[in-house]
């Protein structure tokens, strides 16, 4: 096998798709490839980052020049979830974390460089190209390109349309031959191939990783606490999270543990190494696999018990994390970690001491409607007196007349957002909002169901954000609710979630649910 063929095998193995295979071959016959991978510096990097890092390891072993783009401008445009000051610190944290990850898997860093988006994306030339791109791309194509990676809401921000255009231009400004990303980026990649030539720039090669399930069976997300293991999680936390991981006997399609084993553990194995399933002699004793396909088949045939797979992945994962955690014992990195991802802080008065927009700033409580009447001046509104265990019932106005009969509202338990600024609704002051699952076409509205075993006044929190203190009153000028609300919805299991994290009772951990509406926005 020729040298370029060996390099091509390393570059393309375990990928789901390659766009531009012929061009890849042409370049490799002449020189080494130049590739970039970008990541928005928002949530903390977690173990799923080992999946792209394993491919970056392949690229570097194949002699590629690899650029990692810290997309700080993209991160800022993502609904402005973090201020610039935090993004600067988070970019530093990402660089330290990624260097530690690559060091932990023995990857040389000589042909690797890091670039921050704002180093060139605020230049005159780049800005003019953004305007040029906006003059040739249609709104339809820009929205379609970002459909898999930009959150889709009823009234999208313009930044969501700019996001794919910026990513396309990055290929030209980083002077690379290829871009690497997940298969969820495919529409952005095909948009790039269509529109960059219209600006006089070359069409690039695109490499796509498959989407790897998280520990809950869905995509692993930095914002979904149960789905991810942080790089700095200690062995006890790793064990706890893996114990809760979805790992159904024989199910290989939605198995985040098997996917991690394939794309990380097996891809990092050197010749002669194997993956060991550790189990007691009563259950067949230890067994070793040199090929992932053999392990996958054994699990599919239920020859491997989920508990044994979890225990074996736990050992391997902790050995990957140990060198990273040793590096992060350095005082400077510990200080950086605290500053980049500060814990939720208490609120004094109605002003939070951090500008970060997290669901812990919402004051959501269980309430019981003790009195309800029709609004005297609005046919579609109810005026409710809601017991929130405050001594006196609170008045809340809700547009539920056309969706819930008045007799079903009396003595009904509901979930109430309590710290909106009071507002007059047709002359009646409303001091809260009854949270409902709601869709527009056809119009359906259904009040959320409080957690089982809860009583009036019980706090409802988002899992993973239990320790924060809510603002006394949400400042309308800061638009906290408007920024958080698009990520609130019901899921396929009729659970209320924020970015995939369940809304739960702070007291008993039971979940907020809805009676029948799946995948509906919560308003």
XYZ file of C-alpha atoms in Angstrom, residues 85-409:
325
model
C -15.621 38.261 29.349
C -16.670 34.680 30.060
C -16.062 33.577 26.454
C -12.441 34.768 26.637
C -11.913 32.603 29.723
C -13.775 29.661 28.234
C -11.628 29.763 25.115
C -8.546 29.491 27.341
C -10.195 26.591 29.195
C -10.991 24.786 25.927
C -7.397 25.079 24.715
C -6.031 23.708 27.978
C -8.607 20.874 28.002
C -8.013 19.839 24.389
C -4.227 19.882 24.797
C -4.639 17.727 27.914
C -6.927 15.292 26.065
C -4.531 14.885 23.150
C -1.617 14.504 25.569
C -3.543 11.814 27.476
C -3.910 9.738 24.298
C -0.274 10.261 23.261
C -0.784 12.544 20.276
C 2.102 14.841 19.193
C 1.041 18.484 18.900
C 3.720 19.802 16.496
C 1.343 20.062 13.501
C -1.607 21.338 15.549
C -2.528 25.004 15.953
C -5.338 26.854 17.704
C -7.137 29.877 16.258
C -9.846 32.068 17.809
C -12.587 33.173 15.460
C -12.356 36.797 16.543
C -8.704 36.878 15.407
C -9.946 37.274 11.811
C -13.771 37.305 11.799
C -13.911 40.983 12.794
C -11.535 42.073 10.023
C -12.650 44.368 7.206
C -12.089 41.653 4.573
C -14.081 38.998 6.415
C -16.901 41.433 7.189
C -17.165 42.393 3.507
C -17.306 38.701 2.585
C -20.167 38.206 5.073
C -22.042 40.953 3.219
C -21.125 39.369 -0.126
C -22.363 35.997 1.089
C -25.632 37.562 2.292
C -26.142 39.007 -1.213
C -26.021 35.597 -2.938
C -27.548 33.181 -0.422
C -31.313 32.925 0.009
C -33.023 33.054 3.397
C -34.401 29.572 2.650
C -30.937 28.069 2.049
C -29.396 29.755 5.099
C -32.191 28.496 7.358
C -32.043 25.007 5.829
C -28.254 24.873 6.289
C -28.511 25.564 9.998
C -31.547 23.365 10.631
C -29.572 20.640 12.437
C -27.279 22.857 14.510
C -29.129 26.142 15.143
C -32.052 25.901 17.562
C -35.328 26.184 15.657
C -37.853 28.504 17.290
C -41.009 30.287 16.154
C -39.289 33.655 15.810
C -35.608 32.915 14.997
C -32.889 35.483 15.484
C -31.017 36.756 12.429
C -27.802 35.403 13.994
C -29.096 31.876 13.318
C -29.041 32.624 9.587
C -25.575 34.184 9.763
C -24.086 31.236 11.656
C -23.803 28.824 8.657
C -22.459 31.618 6.430
C -19.656 32.385 8.883
C -18.773 28.697 9.068
C -18.533 28.491 5.275
C -16.220 31.513 5.092
C -13.983 30.048 7.809
C -12.806 27.438 5.292
C -11.372 30.162 3.051
C -9.919 32.338 5.796
C -8.209 29.419 7.517
C -6.728 28.375 4.140
C -7.570 24.690 4.574
C -8.322 21.877 2.139
C -10.998 20.263 4.296
C -13.372 20.766 7.208
C -14.203 18.072 9.747
C -17.418 17.897 11.781
C -20.375 15.754 12.762
C -22.899 14.514 10.234
C -25.318 17.069 11.733
C -23.174 19.670 9.908
C -23.870 18.141 6.485
C -26.292 20.839 5.314
C -23.777 23.548 6.231
C -21.086 21.662 4.318
C -23.212 21.308 1.169
C -24.178 24.991 1.443
C -20.475 25.850 1.585
C -19.800 23.785 -1.527
C -22.570 25.621 -3.367
C -21.885 29.212 -2.330
C -18.107 29.576 -1.798
C -17.426 29.197 -5.569
C -19.946 32.012 -6.183
C -17.592 34.269 -4.183
C -14.609 33.058 -6.197
C -13.352 30.624 -3.528
C -12.548 26.930 -3.860
C -14.920 24.149 -2.854
C -13.500 22.211 0.108
C -13.485 18.555 1.157
C -15.774 17.626 4.062
C -15.351 14.831 6.606
C -18.294 13.792 8.791
C -18.295 11.798 12.009
C -21.458 9.881 12.913
C -23.522 11.346 15.748
C -22.641 9.441 18.899
C -25.435 8.805 21.427
C -24.960 10.161 24.926
C -25.386 8.190 28.110
C -29.163 8.681 27.967
C -29.378 7.283 24.418
C -29.739 10.719 22.765
C -26.969 13.060 21.551
C -24.360 13.701 24.237
C -24.727 17.329 25.217
C -22.751 19.639 27.461
C -26.053 21.110 28.667
C -27.667 17.770 29.569
C -26.226 16.744 32.912
C -27.167 13.052 32.861
C -25.879 12.684 29.297
C -22.299 13.764 29.887
C -19.265 13.012 31.990
C -17.083 16.043 32.601
C -13.345 15.735 31.963
C -12.748 16.568 35.619
C -15.363 14.197 37.080
C -13.810 12.010 39.772
C -14.130 8.175 39.606
C -17.129 8.221 41.968
C -19.032 10.588 39.650
C -18.035 8.534 36.616
C -19.409 5.397 38.285
C -22.619 7.198 39.295
C -23.291 8.549 35.789
C -22.416 5.305 34.007
C -24.686 3.413 36.381
C -27.599 5.583 35.145
C -26.578 5.251 31.473
C -29.075 3.754 29.026
C -27.733 0.304 28.124
C -30.566 -2.031 27.147
C -29.575 -5.703 26.722
C -28.968 -6.478 23.050
C -29.619 -2.875 21.915
C -26.620 -1.700 19.869
C -28.350 1.150 17.997
C -28.936 3.582 20.883
C -26.031 2.609 23.064
C -23.744 5.497 23.984
C -21.341 3.162 25.790
C -20.814 0.997 22.713
C -20.426 4.081 20.518
C -17.795 5.498 22.875
C -16.033 2.131 22.839
C -15.984 2.066 19.023
C -15.024 5.654 18.259
C -12.645 6.254 21.141
C -11.338 3.145 22.887
C -10.911 0.916 19.820
C -9.662 3.719 17.568
C -6.935 4.541 20.122
C -5.777 0.947 20.579
C -2.276 0.175 19.345
C -1.403 -3.001 17.478
C -1.549 -5.997 19.802
C -3.825 -4.280 22.348
C -7.344 -5.420 23.180
C -10.432 -4.255 25.049
C -11.130 -6.357 28.128
C -14.590 -7.104 29.488
C -14.040 -7.780 33.177
C -16.473 -10.221 34.774
C -16.514 -12.859 37.473
C -15.664 -16.517 36.727
C -19.319 -17.363 37.504
C -20.322 -15.315 34.472
C -17.698 -16.652 32.081
C -14.626 -14.791 33.289
C -12.762 -12.032 31.487
C -12.958 -11.849 27.700
C -10.885 -9.680 25.346
C -11.728 -8.188 21.948
C -9.349 -6.860 19.301
C -12.153 -5.901 16.885
C -15.130 -3.740 17.821
C -17.413 -5.742 15.509
C -16.857 -8.835 17.651
C -17.744 -6.950 20.845
C -20.831 -5.433 19.193
C -22.015 -8.859 17.999
C -21.482 -10.380 21.440
C -23.526 -7.599 23.056
C -26.256 -7.912 20.410
C -26.450 -11.653 21.151
C -26.629 -10.806 24.888
C -23.383 -12.653 25.580
C -22.172 -9.474 27.331
C -24.254 -8.166 30.240
C -24.838 -4.375 30.353
C -23.399 -4.233 33.883
C -20.148 -5.841 32.710
C -19.900 -3.445 29.745
C -20.448 -0.464 32.059
C -17.799 -1.653 34.519
C -15.260 -2.190 31.730
C -15.946 1.187 30.073
C -15.668 2.799 33.509
C -12.121 1.447 33.955
C -11.060 2.568 30.476
C -12.682 5.984 30.831
C -11.031 6.683 34.173
C -7.636 5.791 32.708
C -8.268 8.339 29.935
C -9.367 11.029 32.381
C -6.613 10.501 34.968
C -3.814 12.254 32.997
C -6.140 15.188 32.230
C -7.092 15.573 35.873
C -3.417 15.416 36.856
C -2.677 18.297 34.453
C -5.617 20.288 35.853
C -4.263 20.027 39.400
C -2.035 22.943 38.433
C -3.275 25.974 40.454
C -3.506 28.221 37.374
C -5.801 25.757 35.599
C -7.923 25.244 38.702
C -8.385 29.006 38.940
C -9.186 29.187 35.209
C -11.822 26.468 35.595
C -13.562 28.378 38.406
C -13.532 31.655 36.490
C -14.628 30.207 33.137
C -17.514 28.226 34.649
C -18.486 30.008 37.854
C -21.009 28.202 40.042
C -24.480 29.735 40.294
C -24.465 32.597 42.773
C -27.062 34.058 45.104
C -29.040 37.052 43.988
C -29.131 40.234 46.025
C -32.273 42.262 45.524
C -33.306 41.793 41.936
C -29.818 41.972 40.411
C -27.824 38.807 39.807
C -24.090 39.032 40.398
C -23.476 37.111 37.166
C -24.884 37.901 33.732
C -24.930 34.251 32.672
C -28.394 33.217 31.568
C -29.220 29.898 33.247
C -32.570 28.365 34.269
C -31.616 28.682 37.938
C -32.639 32.353 37.585
C -36.292 31.335 37.114
C -38.530 31.079 40.176
C -40.846 28.222 39.237
C -43.182 26.822 41.869
C -46.115 24.462 42.283
C -49.406 26.256 42.869
C -53.061 25.335 43.482
C -55.890 27.338 41.938
C -58.241 28.079 44.833
C -60.527 30.469 42.935
C -61.122 31.086 39.241
C -63.394 33.419 37.270
C -63.750 34.784 33.752
C -61.952 38.069 33.126
C -64.559 40.865 33.147
C -63.131 42.509 30.004
C -61.543 39.650 28.018
C -63.467 36.600 26.808
C -60.384 34.354 26.445
C -58.858 35.022 29.887
C -59.295 33.489 33.321
C -58.458 35.358 36.532
C -57.081 32.835 39.009
C -56.223 33.044 42.701
C -53.306 30.640 43.165
C -52.062 29.314 46.500
C -48.230 29.344 46.417
C -47.849 28.953 50.188
C -47.224 32.689 50.562
C -50.010 33.374 53.073
C -52.295 35.122 50.566
C -53.180 33.636 47.143
C -51.508 35.322 44.168
C -53.537 36.699 41.225
C -52.564 35.275 37.833
C -54.281 35.888 34.489
C -54.169 33.036 31.955
C -55.468 32.657 28.403
C -56.965 29.232 28.974
C -60.703 29.824 28.513
C -60.789 28.155 25.092
C -58.709 25.167 26.195
C -59.667 24.185 29.760
C -63.266 24.308 31.080
C -63.656 26.513 34.150
C -64.788 23.602 36.325
C -61.473 21.810 35.566
C -59.518 24.882 36.635
